[in-house]
Amino acid sequence: MPSKAHVFNYILKKIKMSLELIKEIRQITGAGMSDVNKALKEADGDRDKAIEILRKRGQKIAAKKSDREVKEGVIAFEKKDNKVAVVALACETDFVAKNEDFQTAVQGLAAKLMELGKEEFTTWASKYIQDELIVKIGENLQLAKFDIYEGEVVGIYLHSNNKNASVLVLKGGSEELAKDIAMHATAMAPKYIKPEDVPSEVIEKEKEIYTEQLKKEGKPEEVIAKILEGKVNKFYTEVCLIKQAYVKDDKKSIEKLLEENNASVEDFGQYSL
């Protein structure tokens, strides 16, 4: 018959092994201790089965949380040579957005986007966020926006709050110039690069609104036509990047800044959470 000391040591060893297993599963899934305990009991102590149970619960958690509003989040970039991957992941609270583990996870998503490319990343990220991140973070998480930019010169600007950012691709110029204009885009949030990019239906709608306003002011038809041209040009300075006044020097337009540096904008993306 085993001694009491032998039995006691055996129990201690089992407890230690159990705690190590719980710790290992927590590191893999990010789930809480009580959730891991429940999963292990349900899996009769089987590690892999317990992890599978937790991941399936992650899907259930995602379904339960999916209707909860996401008002916060983090934007992260991964840059390699003249290529940039950007990911914006939304969450529910500022507390989570400021959490180092969450920010690291979003940075990991950007790196994965760079590695996989957009098409493969879409499928991978959906499963990863649902099965693992939501289990670990405990909030509704939504992939708000992601993209890959590539070109001759690529500039990135990420505001200190990690919630506002822009990427700018230039032909000509320098990375410093691209970063400066990306900072401008983050502050001014243009919708288009140049007037030619604005859809005709958007212009027609603006003209319709301006015409109604001018008619109410009692302007005659022949005057309205002349005023409309000025109104539309003013609209371009609000929504088109190159027509906006440069935030670092409002006496100069972005268009003029580009001319001075023999550069042109090939692409841009503006992100906000």
Tab-separated table of C-alpha atoms in Angstrom, residues 149-265:
chain	number	residue	atom	x	y	z
A	149	TYR	CA	-0.189	49.475	-51.714
A	150	GLU	CA	2.841	49.311	-53.983
A	151	GLY	CA	4.635	51.843	-56.146
A	152	GLU	CA	7.728	53.856	-56.889
A	153	VAL	CA	7.547	55.848	-53.633
A	154	VAL	CA	5.284	54.914	-50.715
A	155	GLY	CA	4.646	57.108	-47.675
A	156	ILE	CA	2.843	56.200	-44.469
A	157	TYR	CA	1.393	58.371	-41.740
A	158	LEU	CA	-0.154	56.899	-38.580
A	159	HIS	CA	-1.550	59.318	-35.999
A	160	SER	CA	-0.479	58.812	-32.383
A	161	ASN	CA	-3.945	57.475	-31.467
A	162	ASN	CA	-3.457	54.536	-33.906
A	163	LYS	CA	-6.983	55.231	-35.224
A	164	ASN	CA	-6.293	57.624	-38.113
A	165	ALA	CA	-3.867	56.936	-40.921
A	166	SER	CA	-3.095	57.322	-44.619
A	167	VAL	CA	-0.920	55.684	-47.246
A	168	LEU	CA	0.261	57.605	-50.284
A	169	VAL	CA	1.877	56.271	-53.457
A	170	LEU	CA	3.863	58.740	-55.566
A	171	LYS	CA	5.519	58.664	-58.932
A	172	GLY	CA	8.631	60.769	-58.432
A	173	GLY	CA	9.308	62.802	-55.317
A	174	SER	CA	10.619	61.283	-52.103
A	175	GLU	CA	9.431	59.132	-49.225
A	176	GLU	CA	9.509	62.200	-46.984
A	177	LEU	CA	7.205	64.064	-49.398
A	178	ALA	CA	4.883	61.053	-49.576
A	179	LYS	CA	4.744	60.905	-45.771
A	180	ASP	CA	3.991	64.643	-45.538
A	181	ILE	CA	1.120	64.351	-48.004
A	182	ALA	CA	-0.107	61.222	-46.202
A	183	MET	CA	-0.197	63.277	-42.998
A	184	HIS	CA	-2.176	65.936	-44.861
A	185	ALA	CA	-4.635	63.307	-46.132
A	186	THR	CA	-5.100	61.982	-42.588
A	187	ALA	CA	-5.999	65.475	-41.390
A	188	MET	CA	-8.167	66.553	-44.346
A	189	ALA	CA	-9.734	63.198	-45.370
A	190	PRO	CA	-10.069	63.747	-49.148
A	191	LYS	CA	-12.296	61.306	-51.022
A	192	TYR	CA	-10.627	61.508	-54.426
A	193	ILE	CA	-7.192	62.267	-55.848
A	194	LYS	CA	-8.221	64.732	-58.587
A	195	PRO	CA	-11.441	66.267	-60.034
A	196	GLU	CA	-11.504	63.725	-62.882
A	197	ASP	CA	-11.960	60.984	-60.279
A	198	VAL	CA	-15.221	62.418	-58.926
A	199	PRO	CA	-18.191	60.461	-60.347
A	200	SER	CA	-20.429	62.526	-62.650
A	201	GLU	CA	-23.501	61.672	-60.569
A	202	VAL	CA	-21.840	63.207	-57.503
A	203	ILE	CA	-21.184	66.455	-59.398
A	204	GLU	CA	-24.723	66.529	-60.772
A	205	LYS	CA	-26.136	66.093	-57.271
A	206	GLU	CA	-23.984	68.940	-55.967
A	207	LYS	CA	-25.108	71.168	-58.854
A	208	GLU	CA	-28.723	70.302	-58.094
A	209	ILE	CA	-28.287	71.310	-54.448
A	210	TYR	CA	-26.461	74.542	-55.336
A	211	THR	CA	-29.104	75.425	-57.951
A	212	GLU	CA	-31.916	75.061	-55.412
A	213	GLN	CA	-30.019	77.202	-52.917
A	214	LEU	CA	-29.388	79.927	-55.493
A	215	LYS	CA	-33.001	79.913	-56.665
A	216	LYS	CA	-34.169	80.445	-53.097
A	217	GLU	CA	-31.798	83.408	-52.931
A	218	GLY	CA	-33.593	84.839	-55.972
A	219	LYS	CA	-30.682	84.558	-58.407
A	220	PRO	CA	-31.669	84.699	-62.119
A	221	GLU	CA	-30.990	81.662	-64.349
A	222	GLU	CA	-28.166	83.290	-66.327
A	223	VAL	CA	-26.334	84.184	-63.097
A	224	ILE	CA	-26.839	80.733	-61.585
A	225	ALA	CA	-24.907	79.060	-64.432
A	226	LYS	CA	-21.854	81.266	-63.748
A	227	ILE	CA	-22.005	80.791	-59.989
A	228	LEU	CA	-22.301	77.007	-60.354
A	229	GLU	CA	-18.842	76.773	-61.913
A	230	GLY	CA	-17.294	78.492	-58.905
A	231	LYS	CA	-19.306	76.335	-56.499
A	232	VAL	CA	-18.119	73.130	-58.186
A	233	ASN	CA	-14.496	74.304	-58.108
A	234	LYS	CA	-14.901	75.041	-54.400
A	235	PHE	CA	-16.301	71.524	-53.942
A	236	TYR	CA	-13.174	70.100	-55.589
A	237	THR	CA	-10.974	71.883	-53.018
A	238	GLU	CA	-12.909	70.060	-50.284
A	239	VAL	CA	-12.945	66.507	-51.658
A	240	CYS	CA	-9.978	66.215	-54.055
A	241	LEU	CA	-6.517	65.722	-52.560
A	242	ILE	CA	-4.508	67.690	-55.114
A	243	LYS	CA	-6.875	70.683	-54.951
A	244	GLN	CA	-6.731	71.006	-51.166
A	245	ALA	CA	-4.630	73.657	-49.409
A	246	TYR	CA	-1.558	71.994	-47.902
A	247	VAL	CA	-1.893	71.750	-44.112
A	248	LYS	CA	1.743	72.754	-43.575
A	249	ASP	CA	1.406	75.799	-45.849
A	250	ASP	CA	-2.163	76.856	-46.635
A	251	LYS	CA	-0.958	79.331	-49.275
A	252	LYS	CA	0.063	76.357	-51.388
A	253	SER	CA	-2.094	73.572	-52.828
A	254	ILE	CA	-1.059	69.907	-52.847
A	255	GLU	CA	-1.059	70.207	-56.642
A	256	LYS	CA	1.532	73.002	-56.454
A	257	LEU	CA	3.595	71.041	-53.902
A	258	LEU	CA	3.698	68.087	-56.270
A	259	GLU	CA	4.722	70.274	-59.230
A	260	GLU	CA	7.617	71.714	-57.203
A	261	ASN	CA	8.867	68.187	-56.509
A	262	ASN	CA	8.253	66.698	-59.982
A	263	ALA	CA	5.858	64.171	-58.489
A	264	SER	CA	2.321	62.900	-58.995
A	265	VAL	CA	-0.079	60.879	-56.853
